[in-house]
Amino acid sequence: MKTYKIAVIPGDGIGPEVIREGVRVMEKLAEADGGFKFDFTWYPWGCDYYLANGCMMPENGLELLRDCDAIYLGAVGRPDVPDHISLWDLLLKIRKGFDQYVNLRPVKLLKGAQCPLAGVKPEDVDMVFVRENSEGEYAGSGAWLYKDQPNEVVIQNGVFSRKGCERVIRYAYELAREKKTSLTSISKGNALNYSMVFWDQIFKEVGRDYPDVETRALLVDAASMFMVKDPKRFGVIVTSNLFGDILTDLGAAIAGGMGLAAGANLNPDGTFPSMFEPIHGSAPDIAGQGIANPLASIWAVSQMMDHFGYPAWGKRIIDIIEEILVEKQALTPDMGGTATTTQVADAVIAKL
Ligand code: NAD
Ligand code: IPM
Ligand code: MN
């Protein structure tokens, strides 16, 4: 029997609350399939670990994760630990260290999910973001000069390499071809006169290999407007790290909320493990109450099943989430229900 080694990093706040439930769903999946099983290793890394040990994960953390088949992560961040430390030393360290250069984030409005846009039907919101996940605005290049002096200066560089742009754009073209849908590149070449002009150029260059793919290019300001006014114009979208971060929270908002949005951090070459997570954060405002929505984490399990080569299970999980949204019997308060985190997962498990 095939065994998948899963590194589980629950993290902070609602992270452990939703990941616990996602793991129960995975155990049920393995039981239902009968052909594979999961071997979970839990890592207690995060802000508690930082306050006890002075670091977010041990120095050899990446080595410990390296041999797993996938990483399943909750969320990172706690109000009493600076965010740039907690995120850079754990989540971003894994994304960068394992060259997970594609962040795949579906924005799909399921039946029964609440859409705040007037007159929009589920089939109108069905897009997939391919967010650059290794460099760009998140390259971490810069300086802080003359600290606390009147002439203080900070510099935050965007780093856009030919290799980095080409590979993520090519991935997006392949995906659009496979899904037989359009590809929209979102950039900002009118103002960012080096990085985004380069990005636009590479989008055109790579596109020569994909004459069959219908392409569009949008400026990020107009793109955010169209996501609200006319979401059905989007199929696959490729964009930079920061733009992808912002637009996918907007995407979550139009597709039912943060409690539903999932993302896969992929190392498509397979050199390193990929990581699956909800896109939301540690939600300190609701942590510890047992009411966090686990569906985003469960959707991330669907992405993991796709990644492992079980698309039928990936689809089944999405179908079950949709059934639960339509039935409205087991929804957490963010979706207008009264169920607990565990009760929502129980409903998913019962259907599996
Ligand atoms: P957030 O996503 O944690 O919360 C935003 C809002 O959405 C809150 O009102 C929260 O209650 C709600 N929400 C989020 N997930 C929910 C769920 N599953 N069920 C119900 N409601 C949910 O974003 P934030 O408040 O900006 O950030 C909080 C912390 O999380 C910060 O430290 C931030 O840096 C961190 N963060 C981490 C990740 C990650 O680890 N991947 C992602 C985003 C933010
Ligand atoms: C996300 C998060 C992260 C990001 C933060 C926590 C660094 O917002 O996964 O969307 O910006 O990528
Ligand atoms: Mn984000």
Short mmCIF file of C-alpha atoms and ligand atoms in Angstrom, two decimals:
data_model
loop_
_atom_site.label_atom_id
_atom_site.label_comp_id
_atom_site.label_asym_id
_atom_site.label_seq_id
_atom_site.Cartn_x
_atom_site.Cartn_y
_atom_site.Cartn_z
CA MET A 1 0.00 0.00 0.00
CA LYS A 2 1.25 3.47 -0.85
CA THR A 3 2.08 5.59 2.21
CA TYR A 4 2.26 9.38 1.98
CA LYS A 5 4.44 11.06 4.60
CA ILE A 6 2.76 14.30 5.65
CA ALA A 7 4.51 16.95 7.73
CA VAL A 8 1.83 18.77 9.73
CA ILE A 9 2.55 22.30 10.97
CA PRO A 10 -0.60 23.53 12.75
CA GLY A 11 0.97 26.89 13.70
CA ASP A 12 -0.86 29.58 15.64
CA GLY A 13 -4.33 30.85 16.50
CA ILE A 14 -7.00 28.97 14.57
CA GLY A 15 -4.28 27.05 12.66
CA PRO A 16 -4.32 24.05 15.04
CA GLU A 17 -8.14 24.16 15.24
CA VAL A 18 -8.65 23.79 11.50
CA ILE A 19 -5.69 21.50 10.80
CA ARG A 20 -6.81 18.96 13.39
CA GLU A 21 -10.06 18.63 11.43
CA GLY A 22 -8.33 18.49 8.06
CA VAL A 23 -6.22 15.60 9.34
CA ARG A 24 -9.35 13.73 10.44
CA VAL A 25 -10.73 14.20 6.94
CA MET A 26 -7.50 12.82 5.45
CA GLU A 27 -7.67 9.76 7.72
CA LYS A 28 -11.21 9.13 6.53
CA LEU A 29 -10.14 9.57 2.91
CA ALA A 30 -7.44 6.92 3.28
CA GLU A 31 -9.95 4.56 4.88
CA ALA A 32 -12.50 5.18 2.13
CA ASP A 33 -9.96 4.62 -0.65
CA GLY A 34 -8.23 1.62 0.84
CA GLY A 35 -5.26 1.95 -1.53
CA PHE A 36 -3.13 4.47 0.33
CA LYS A 37 -2.49 5.73 3.83
CA PHE A 38 -1.03 8.79 5.47
CA ASP A 39 1.81 8.86 7.96
CA PHE A 40 1.62 12.17 9.85
CA THR A 41 4.53 13.85 11.64
CA TRP A 42 3.49 16.82 13.73
CA TYR A 43 5.78 19.82 14.17
CA PRO A 44 4.88 22.22 17.00
CA TRP A 45 6.48 25.20 15.25
CA GLY A 46 5.09 28.72 15.40
CA CYS A 47 4.89 31.63 17.80
CA ASP A 48 4.62 29.56 21.01
CA TYR A 49 7.73 27.73 19.91
CA TYR A 50 9.39 31.08 19.20
CA LEU A 51 8.59 32.48 22.64
CA ALA A 52 10.01 29.33 24.26
CA ASN A 53 13.03 28.80 22.01
CA GLY A 54 13.81 32.12 20.32
CA CYS A 55 13.23 30.73 16.83
CA MET A 56 10.14 29.80 14.79
CA MET A 57 11.51 26.37 13.91
CA PRO A 58 14.77 24.57 14.66
CA GLU A 59 17.81 25.43 12.58
CA ASN A 60 17.54 22.12 10.73
CA GLY A 61 13.77 22.59 10.20
CA LEU A 62 13.90 22.41 6.41
CA GLU A 63 16.04 19.26 6.60
CA LEU A 64 13.43 17.66 8.85
CA LEU A 65 10.70 18.45 6.28
CA ARG A 66 12.69 17.60 3.19
CA ASP A 67 11.80 13.95 2.86
CA CYS A 68 8.06 14.25 3.38
CA ASP A 69 5.62 13.94 0.47
CA ALA A 70 3.72 17.10 1.41
CA ILE A 71 3.44 19.72 4.12
CA TYR A 72 0.05 20.59 5.61
CA LEU A 73 0.14 23.98 7.32
CA GLY A 74 -2.45 25.90 9.35
CA ALA A 75 -1.56 29.54 9.91
CA VAL A 76 1.23 31.57 11.44
CA GLY A 77 1.12 34.80 13.43
CA ARG A 78 0.34 36.04 16.90
CA PRO A 79 -0.19 39.65 17.94
CA ASP A 80 2.70 39.62 20.47
CA VAL A 81 5.31 38.41 17.96
CA PRO A 82 6.30 40.74 15.10
CA ASP A 83 4.69 39.42 11.91
CA HIS A 84 7.77 39.92 9.77
CA ILE A 85 9.67 37.58 12.08
CA SER A 86 7.00 34.90 12.47
CA LEU A 87 6.20 34.77 8.76
CA TRP A 88 9.68 35.17 7.33
CA ASP A 89 11.16 32.54 9.63
CA LEU A 90 8.54 29.88 9.02
CA LEU A 91 5.99 30.16 6.21
CA LEU A 92 8.09 32.20 3.78
CA LYS A 93 11.21 30.21 4.68
CA ILE A 94 9.49 27.02 3.57
CA ARG A 95 8.02 28.55 0.39
CA LYS A 96 11.42 29.93 -0.61
CA GLY A 97 13.63 27.17 0.79
CA PHE A 98 11.66 24.52 -1.09
CA ASP A 99 11.37 26.64 -4.23
CA GLN A 100 7.57 26.43 -4.17
CA TYR A 101 7.40 28.94 -6.95
CA VAL A 102 3.75 28.45 -7.85
CA ASN A 103 1.02 29.45 -5.44
CA LEU A 104 -2.16 27.99 -6.90
CA ARG A 105 -5.30 29.59 -5.50
CA PRO A 106 -8.72 28.67 -6.87
CA VAL A 107 -11.43 31.32 -6.68
CA LYS A 108 -14.57 29.33 -7.37
CA LEU A 109 -18.02 30.24 -6.15
CA LEU A 110 -19.72 27.04 -5.04
CA LYS A 111 -23.50 26.73 -4.92
CA GLY A 112 -24.75 27.81 -1.52
CA ALA A 113 -21.75 30.04 -0.79
CA GLN A 114 -22.52 33.67 -0.10
CA CYS A 115 -21.41 36.03 -2.83
CA PRO A 116 -21.59 39.74 -1.94
CA LEU A 117 -21.88 40.73 -5.61
CA ALA A 118 -25.32 41.44 -7.02
CA GLY A 119 -26.60 39.27 -9.86
CA VAL A 120 -23.63 36.90 -9.93
CA LYS A 121 -24.26 33.18 -10.43
CA PRO A 122 -21.89 30.42 -9.25
CA GLU A 123 -20.71 29.69 -12.78
CA ASP A 124 -19.67 33.36 -13.17
CA VAL A 125 -16.89 33.03 -10.58
CA ASP A 126 -14.55 30.22 -11.59
CA MET A 127 -10.95 31.33 -11.81
CA VAL A 128 -7.56 30.04 -10.71
CA PHE A 129 -4.75 32.32 -9.61
CA VAL A 130 -1.19 31.31 -10.39
CA ARG A 131 0.67 33.57 -8.00
CA GLU A 132 4.45 33.89 -8.29
CA ASN A 133 5.65 32.59 -4.93
CA SER A 134 9.42 32.82 -4.73
CA GLU A 135 10.61 36.35 -5.52
CA GLY A 136 9.14 39.64 -6.78
CA GLU A 137 8.05 42.04 -4.09
CA TYR A 138 8.70 39.27 -1.50
CA ALA A 139 12.37 38.84 -2.40
CA GLY A 140 13.45 40.29 0.91
CA SER A 141 16.02 42.53 -0.73
CA GLY A 142 16.53 45.96 0.77
CA ALA A 143 18.08 47.98 3.51
CA TRP A 144 17.24 50.11 6.53
CA LEU A 145 19.67 52.98 6.70
CA TYR A 146 20.31 55.70 9.29
CA LYS A 147 17.88 54.04 11.69
CA ASP A 148 16.06 56.49 13.97
CA GLN A 149 17.93 59.44 12.47
CA PRO A 150 16.29 62.35 10.67
CA ASN A 151 17.63 61.07 7.34
CA GLU A 152 16.29 57.54 7.89
CA VAL A 153 15.76 55.60 4.63
CA VAL A 154 14.25 52.22 3.86
CA ILE A 155 14.59 50.41 0.57
CA GLN A 156 12.46 47.40 -0.41
CA ASN A 157 13.49 46.02 -3.77
CA GLY A 158 11.35 44.00 -6.11
CA VAL A 159 13.38 41.22 -7.69
CA PHE A 160 12.11 39.79 -10.97
CA SER A 161 14.45 37.29 -12.59
CA ARG A 162 14.02 35.95 -16.11
CA LYS A 163 14.00 32.40 -14.75
CA GLY A 164 11.53 33.30 -12.01
CA CYS A 165 9.09 35.02 -14.36
CA GLU A 166 9.37 32.55 -17.21
CA ARG A 167 8.72 29.45 -15.12
CA VAL A 168 5.60 30.73 -13.37
CA ILE A 169 4.19 32.23 -16.57
CA ARG A 170 4.85 28.99 -18.45
CA TYR A 171 3.09 27.04 -15.70
CA ALA A 172 0.07 29.31 -16.12
CA TYR A 173 0.01 28.87 -19.92
CA GLU A 174 0.13 25.10 -19.47
CA LEU A 175 -2.73 25.24 -16.98
CA ALA A 176 -4.86 27.45 -19.24
CA ARG A 177 -4.24 25.07 -22.15
CA GLU A 178 -5.17 22.06 -20.01
CA LYS A 179 -8.32 23.73 -18.70
CA LYS A 180 -9.19 25.12 -22.14
CA THR A 181 -9.72 28.58 -20.72
CA SER A 182 -8.26 32.05 -21.12
CA LEU A 183 -5.10 33.31 -19.44
CA THR A 184 -4.98 36.81 -17.97
CA SER A 185 -1.68 38.36 -16.90
CA ILE A 186 -2.05 41.02 -14.22
CA SER A 187 0.75 43.55 -13.87
CA LYS A 188 1.42 47.26 -13.60
CA GLY A 189 3.80 48.25 -16.37
CA ASN A 190 2.55 51.81 -16.54
CA ALA A 191 4.04 52.67 -13.14
CA LEU A 192 6.56 49.93 -12.31
CA ASN A 193 8.75 50.73 -15.25
CA TYR A 194 11.33 47.98 -14.80
CA SER A 195 9.78 44.99 -13.11
CA MET A 196 6.37 45.00 -14.71
CA VAL A 197 7.53 46.05 -18.17
CA PHE A 198 9.82 43.00 -17.98
CA TRP A 199 6.96 40.81 -16.74
CA ASP A 200 4.74 41.93 -19.65
CA GLN A 201 7.53 41.24 -22.12
CA ILE A 202 8.06 37.71 -20.77
CA PHE A 203 4.32 37.07 -20.84
CA LYS A 204 4.39 37.81 -24.57
CA GLU A 205 7.59 35.85 -25.19
CA VAL A 206 6.39 32.66 -23.49
CA GLY A 207 3.02 33.08 -25.20
CA ARG A 208 4.61 32.39 -28.59
CA ASP A 209 4.69 28.72 -27.55
CA TYR A 210 0.95 28.78 -26.83
CA PRO A 211 -0.82 30.25 -29.87
CA ASP A 212 -3.91 28.22 -28.93
CA VAL A 213 -4.32 29.97 -25.55
CA GLU A 214 -6.47 33.11 -25.54
CA THR A 215 -4.60 35.77 -23.57
CA ARG A 216 -5.39 39.11 -21.98
CA ALA A 217 -3.26 41.53 -20.05
CA LEU A 218 -4.67 43.83 -17.39
CA LEU A 219 -3.29 46.45 -15.08
CA VAL A 220 -3.78 45.44 -11.46
CA ASP A 221 -6.01 48.37 -10.60
CA ALA A 222 -8.40 47.65 -13.46
CA ALA A 223 -8.19 43.91 -12.75
CA SER A 224 -9.41 44.40 -9.19
CA MET A 225 -12.31 46.45 -10.51
CA PHE A 226 -13.22 43.75 -13.07
CA MET A 227 -13.06 41.01 -10.43
CA VAL A 228 -15.94 42.78 -8.72
CA LYS A 229 -17.84 44.09 -11.76
CA ASP A 230 -17.41 41.20 -14.19
CA PRO A 231 -15.74 38.16 -12.61
CA LYS A 232 -16.74 35.82 -15.43
CA ARG A 233 -14.13 37.32 -17.72
CA PHE A 234 -11.40 35.46 -15.78
CA GLY A 235 -10.16 31.89 -16.23
CA VAL A 236 -6.52 31.31 -15.31
CA ILE A 237 -4.69 34.36 -13.97
CA VAL A 238 -0.95 34.80 -13.57
CA THR A 239 0.47 37.58 -11.45
CA SER A 240 3.28 38.64 -9.16
CA ASN A 241 3.71 37.66 -5.54
CA LEU A 242 2.24 40.77 -3.88
CA PHE A 243 -0.51 41.36 -6.42
CA GLY A 244 -1.47 37.69 -6.09
CA ASP A 245 -1.60 37.97 -2.33
CA ILE A 246 -3.94 40.95 -2.41
CA LEU A 247 -6.15 39.81 -5.28
CA THR A 248 -6.73 36.37 -3.75
CA ASP A 249 -8.14 37.85 -0.54
CA LEU A 250 -10.44 39.84 -2.83
CA GLY A 251 -11.13 36.56 -4.61
CA ALA A 252 -11.95 34.89 -1.29
CA ALA A 253 -14.39 37.69 -0.52
CA ILE A 254 -16.32 37.19 -3.78
CA ALA A 255 -16.28 33.38 -3.49
CA GLY A 256 -17.76 32.94 -0.03
CA GLY A 257 -15.20 34.29 2.40
CA MET A 258 -11.83 33.58 3.99
CA GLY A 259 -13.21 30.42 5.56
CA LEU A 260 -13.31 28.75 2.15
CA ALA A 261 -10.14 29.87 0.35
CA ALA A 262 -7.28 27.43 -0.06
CA GLY A 263 -3.88 27.51 -1.68
CA ALA A 264 -1.20 25.09 -2.85
CA ASN A 265 2.46 26.12 -2.72
CA LEU A 266 3.88 23.95 -5.47
CA ASN A 267 7.38 22.94 -6.36
CA PRO A 268 6.36 21.67 -9.81
CA ASP A 269 9.78 20.10 -10.45
CA GLY A 270 9.24 17.73 -7.53
CA THR A 271 12.70 18.46 -6.12
CA PHE A 272 11.15 19.48 -2.81
CA PRO A 273 7.84 18.82 -1.08
CA SER A 274 4.88 21.08 -1.85
CA MET A 275 2.81 22.72 0.89
CA PHE A 276 -0.98 22.96 1.25
CA GLU A 277 -2.73 25.50 3.45
CA PRO A 278 -5.78 27.68 3.87
CA ILE A 279 -4.94 31.20 2.63
CA HIS A 280 -6.33 32.83 5.75
CA GLY A 281 -4.25 33.76 8.78
CA SER A 282 -4.33 32.80 12.44
CA ALA A 283 -7.49 34.91 13.02
CA PRO A 284 -6.66 35.99 16.60
CA ASP A 285 -10.11 37.58 16.83
CA ILE A 286 -11.84 34.17 16.89
CA ALA A 287 -9.02 31.85 18.03
CA GLY A 288 -9.76 29.47 20.91
CA GLN A 289 -13.53 29.57 20.47
CA GLY A 290 -13.89 26.44 18.35
CA ILE A 291 -15.80 28.32 15.65
CA ALA A 292 -13.17 28.69 12.91
CA ASN A 293 -14.33 27.46 9.53
CA PRO A 294 -12.32 24.34 8.59
CA LEU A 295 -13.53 24.24 4.97
CA ALA A 296 -10.55 26.20 3.61
CA SER A 297 -8.18 23.69 5.20
CA ILE A 298 -10.30 20.86 3.85
CA TRP A 299 -10.24 22.42 0.38
CA ALA A 300 -6.43 22.41 0.71
CA VAL A 301 -6.69 18.64 1.24
CA SER A 302 -8.53 18.48 -2.09
CA GLN A 303 -5.58 20.26 -3.70
CA MET A 304 -3.22 17.78 -2.05
CA MET A 305 -5.19 14.87 -3.49
CA ASP A 306 -4.96 16.44 -6.97
CA HIS A 307 -1.21 16.81 -6.42
CA PHE A 308 -0.82 13.15 -5.40
CA GLY A 309 -2.68 12.06 -8.54
CA TYR A 310 -6.16 11.38 -7.17
CA PRO A 311 -8.26 14.02 -9.01
CA ALA A 312 -11.47 12.05 -8.35
CA TRP A 313 -10.92 12.46 -4.60
CA GLY A 314 -9.98 16.10 -5.12
CA LYS A 315 -13.27 16.68 -6.90
CA ARG A 316 -15.26 14.63 -4.38
CA ILE A 317 -14.05 16.87 -1.54
CA ILE A 318 -15.13 20.02 -3.41
CA ASP A 319 -18.51 18.40 -4.17
CA ILE A 320 -18.95 17.59 -0.48
CA ILE A 321 -18.08 21.16 0.53
CA GLU A 322 -20.70 22.35 -1.97
CA GLU A 323 -23.32 19.95 -0.57
CA ILE A 324 -22.64 21.26 2.92
CA LEU A 325 -22.98 24.86 1.74
CA VAL A 326 -26.28 24.09 0.02
CA GLU A 327 -27.74 22.10 2.92
CA LYS A 328 -26.76 24.82 5.46
CA GLN A 329 -26.98 22.31 8.35
CA ALA A 330 -23.32 22.42 9.39
CA LEU A 331 -21.90 25.91 8.88
CA THR A 332 -19.72 28.01 11.18
CA PRO A 333 -20.78 31.56 12.16
CA ASP A 334 -18.74 33.21 9.36
CA MET A 335 -21.12 31.45 6.93
CA GLY A 336 -24.19 32.36 8.93
CA GLY A 337 -24.45 29.07 10.84
CA THR A 338 -24.05 27.96 14.44
CA ALA A 339 -21.88 24.86 14.00
CA THR A 340 -18.49 24.35 15.59
CA THR A 341 -15.29 23.65 13.66
CA THR A 342 -15.55 19.97 14.62
CA GLN A 343 -19.20 19.67 13.59
CA VAL A 344 -18.40 20.95 10.09
CA ALA A 345 -15.62 18.37 9.73
CA ASP A 346 -17.96 15.68 11.09
CA ALA A 347 -20.39 16.53 8.28
CA VAL A 348 -17.61 16.19 5.68
CA ILE A 349 -16.49 12.89 7.18
CA ALA A 350 -20.04 11.52 7.25
CA LYS A 351 -20.38 12.22 3.52
CA LEU A 352 -17.01 10.63 2.74
P1 NAD B 1 -6.86 36.54 8.94
O1 NAD B 1 -7.06 35.77 7.68
O2 NAD B 1 -6.28 35.79 10.07
O3 NAD B 1 -8.28 37.12 9.42
C1 NAD B 1 -9.04 38.05 8.65
C2 NAD B 1 -10.53 37.94 9.06
O4 NAD B 1 -11.06 36.73 8.51
C3 NAD B 1 -10.73 37.86 10.56
O5 NAD B 1 -11.90 38.55 10.91
C4 NAD B 1 -10.92 36.37 10.82
O6 NAD B 1 -11.70 36.07 11.95
C5 NAD B 1 -11.58 35.90 9.53
N1 NAD B 1 -11.22 34.50 9.24
C6 NAD B 1 -10.06 34.07 8.71
N2 NAD B 1 -10.07 32.74 8.61
C7 NAD B 1 -11.25 32.31 9.08
C8 NAD B 1 -11.84 31.02 9.23
N3 NAD B 1 -11.21 29.90 8.88
N4 NAD B 1 -13.07 30.95 9.77
C9 NAD B 1 -13.73 32.07 10.12
N5 NAD B 1 -13.23 33.32 10.01
C10 NAD B 1 -11.99 33.42 9.49
O7 NAD B 1 -5.99 37.82 8.59
P2 NAD B 1 -5.32 38.93 9.54
O8 NAD B 1 -6.24 39.24 10.69
O9 NAD B 1 -4.91 40.00 8.64
O10 NAD B 1 -4.01 38.25 10.12
C11 NAD B 1 -3.91 37.61 11.39
C12 NAD B 1 -2.53 37.02 11.55
O11 NAD B 1 -2.35 35.95 10.61
C13 NAD B 1 -1.39 37.99 11.29
O12 NAD B 1 -0.36 37.66 12.18
C14 NAD B 1 -0.97 37.69 9.87
O13 NAD B 1 0.36 38.03 9.58
C15 NAD B 1 -1.17 36.20 9.83
N6 NAD B 1 -1.41 35.62 8.50
C16 NAD B 1 -0.89 34.38 8.30
C17 NAD B 1 -1.15 33.69 7.13
C18 NAD B 1 -0.60 32.33 6.96
O14 NAD B 1 -0.01 31.77 7.88
N7 NAD B 1 -0.74 31.72 5.80
C19 NAD B 1 -2.00 34.27 6.18
C20 NAD B 1 -2.52 35.54 6.42
C21 NAD B 1 -2.24 36.20 7.59
C1 IPM B 2 -0.84 34.52 2.35
C2 IPM B 2 -0.35 35.36 3.50
C3 IPM B 2 1.17 35.50 3.45
C4 IPM B 2 1.55 36.13 2.12
C5 IPM B 2 1.76 36.31 4.60
C6 IPM B 2 1.28 35.77 5.92
C7 IPM B 2 3.24 36.41 4.55
O1 IPM B 2 -0.97 36.60 3.50
O2 IPM B 2 -0.43 33.36 2.25
O3 IPM B 2 -1.66 35.01 1.58
O4 IPM B 2 1.53 37.35 2.00
O5 IPM B 2 1.88 35.39 1.22
MN MN B 3 -2.52 36.80 2.02
#
